[in-house]
PDB file of C-alpha atoms in Angstrom:
ATOM      1  CA  MET C  15     184.249 233.716  97.351  1.00  0.00           C
ATOM      2  CA  ASN C  16     186.868 236.438  97.647  1.00  0.00           C
ATOM      3  CA  ALA C  17     189.694 234.054  96.725  1.00  0.00           C
ATOM      4  CA  MET C  18     187.765 232.949  93.643  1.00  0.00           C
ATOM      5  CA  ASN C  19     187.297 236.580  92.635  1.00  0.00           C
ATOM      6  CA  ARG C  20     191.056 237.163  92.932  1.00  0.00           C
ATOM      7  CA  GLN C  21     191.764 234.050  90.886  1.00  0.00           C
ATOM      8  CA  MET C  22     189.391 235.200  88.140  1.00  0.00           C
ATOM      9  CA  LYS C  23     191.000 238.646  88.061  1.00  0.00           C
ATOM     10  CA  ALA C  24     194.449 237.116  87.664  1.00  0.00           C
ATOM     11  CA  THR C  25     193.225 234.785  84.920  1.00  0.00           C
ATOM     12  CA  TRP C  26     191.425 237.610  83.135  1.00  0.00           C
ATOM     13  CA  ARG C  27     194.520 239.809  83.238  1.00  0.00           C
ATOM     14  CA  LYS C  28     196.693 237.041  81.817  1.00  0.00           C
ATOM     15  CA  MET C  29     194.201 236.356  79.002  1.00  0.00           C
ATOM     16  CA  VAL C  30     194.015 240.037  78.034  1.00  0.00           C
ATOM     17  CA  ALA C  31     197.799 240.280  78.255  1.00  0.00           C
ATOM     18  CA  THR C  32     198.185 237.315  75.912  1.00  0.00           C
ATOM     19  CA  ALA C  33     195.831 238.940  73.405  1.00  0.00           C
ATOM     20  CA  LEU C  34     197.785 242.209  73.568  1.00  0.00           C
ATOM     21  CA  LEU C  35     201.061 240.367  73.048  1.00  0.00           C
ATOM     22  CA  TRP C  36     199.567 238.726  69.935  1.00  0.00           C
ATOM     23  CA  VAL C  37     198.544 242.171  68.668  1.00  0.00           C
ATOM     24  CA  ALA C  38     202.091 243.390  69.226  1.00  0.00           C
ATOM     25  CA  PHE C  39     203.449 240.375  67.341  1.00  0.00           C
ATOM     26  CA  ALA C  40     201.064 241.060  64.436  1.00  0.00           C
ATOM     27  CA  ALA C  41     202.249 244.674  64.343  1.00  0.00           C
ATOM     28  CA  LEU C  42     205.853 243.481  64.348  1.00  0.00           C
ATOM     29  CA  VAL C  43     205.108 241.322  61.318  1.00  0.00           C
ATOM     30  CA  TYR C  44     203.085 244.019  59.509  1.00  0.00           C
ATOM     31  CA  VAL C  45     205.425 247.012  59.881  1.00  0.00           C
ATOM     32  CA  PRO C  46     208.351 245.786  57.726  1.00  0.00           C
ATOM     33  CA  SER C  47     205.994 244.780  54.922  1.00  0.00           C
ATOM     34  CA  SER C  48     203.931 247.993  55.050  1.00  0.00           C
ATOM     35  CA  GLY C  49     206.405 250.057  53.056  1.00  0.00           C
ATOM     36  CA  GLY C  50     206.760 252.724  55.729  1.00  0.00           C
ATOM     37  CA  GLY C  51     204.786 255.917  55.849  1.00  0.00           C
ATOM     38  CA  ALA C  52     202.339 257.174  58.416  1.00  0.00           C
ATOM     39  CA  ARG C  53     200.353 253.944  58.600  1.00  0.00           C
ATOM     40  CA  GLY C  54     203.478 251.919  59.382  1.00  0.00           C
ATOM     41  CA  ALA C  55     204.512 254.394  62.073  1.00  0.00           C
ATOM     42  CA  ILE C  56     201.083 254.305  63.681  1.00  0.00           C
ATOM     43  CA  VAL C  57     201.003 250.512  63.652  1.00  0.00           C
ATOM     44  CA  ALA C  58     204.512 250.423  65.138  1.00  0.00           C
ATOM     45  CA  CYS C  59     203.479 252.776  67.956  1.00  0.00           C
ATOM     46  CA  LEU C  60     200.321 250.783  68.670  1.00  0.00           C
ATOM     47  CA  GLY C  61     202.337 247.576  68.587  1.00  0.00           C
ATOM     48  CA  PHE C  62     204.805 248.928  71.121  1.00  0.00           C
ATOM     49  CA  PHE C  63     201.963 250.150  73.338  1.00  0.00           C
ATOM     50  CA  SER C  64     200.275 246.740  73.115  1.00  0.00           C
ATOM     51  CA  PHE C  65     203.540 245.006  73.972  1.00  0.00           C
ATOM     52  CA  ALA C  66     204.218 247.204  77.007  1.00  0.00           C
ATOM     53  CA  THR C  67     200.658 246.922  78.276  1.00  0.00           C
ATOM     54  CA  GLY C  68     200.586 243.171  77.685  1.00  0.00           C
ATOM     55  CA  LEU C  69     203.788 242.646  79.646  1.00  0.00           C
ATOM     56  CA  ALA C  70     202.526 244.780  82.516  1.00  0.00           C
ATOM     57  CA  LEU C  71     199.192 242.946  82.698  1.00  0.00           C
ATOM     58  CA  PHE C  72     200.830 239.537  82.447  1.00  0.00           C
ATOM     59  CA  ALA C  73     203.274 240.396  85.227  1.00  0.00           C
ATOM     60  CA  ASP C  74     200.421 241.669  87.393  1.00  0.00           C
ATOM     61  CA  GLY C  75     198.423 238.489  86.785  1.00  0.00           C
ATOM     62  CA  LEU C  76     201.402 236.330  87.746  1.00  0.00           C
ATOM     63  CA  LYS C  77     202.007 238.478  90.821  1.00  0.00           C
ATOM     64  CA  ARG C  78     198.389 237.991  91.897  1.00  0.00           C
ATOM     65  CA  ASP C  79     198.746 234.224  91.481  1.00  0.00           C
ATOM     66  CA  ILE C  80     201.922 234.158  93.557  1.00  0.00           C
ATOM     67  CA  VAL C  81     200.448 236.347  96.316  1.00  0.00           C
ATOM     68  CA  GLU C  82     197.327 234.173  96.482  1.00  0.00           C
ATOM     69  CA  GLN C  83     199.446 231.029  96.752  1.00  0.00           C
ATOM     70  CA  LEU C  84     201.523 232.596  99.544  1.00  0.00           C
ATOM     71  CA  ARG C  85     198.340 233.565 101.394  1.00  0.00           C
ATOM     72  CA  ARG C  86     197.062 229.997 101.152  1.00  0.00           C
ATOM     73  CA  ASP C  87     200.394 228.659 102.407  1.00  0.00           C
ATOM     74  CA  ARG C  88     200.390 231.114 105.307  1.00  0.00           C
ATOM     75  CA  ASN C  89     196.826 230.136 106.237  1.00  0.00           C
ATOM     76  CA  ASP C  90     197.742 226.437 106.068  1.00  0.00           C
ATOM     77  CA  ASP C  91     200.715 227.031 108.367  1.00  0.00           C
ATOM     78  CA  ALA C  92     198.603 229.005 110.843  1.00  0.00           C
ATOM     79  CA  ALA C  93     195.940 226.293 111.045  1.00  0.00           C
TER      80      ALA C  93
END
């Protein structure tokens, strides 16, 4: 049960990270066509924040997957 919970957390983090990376990509596309101004600056800042957060969550999700796989391998070796 606990391993399944860890797997779901890693999957959830990677899904949210993918969504945030898509938001960052949309902001990257929108900013040059916005004509500048305050709205463009705000979208650029939110896009950068989404990109940074998405990368961090995706890396954490991958780390959780790798740690879980190493735990399984260690348990298989011990048995």
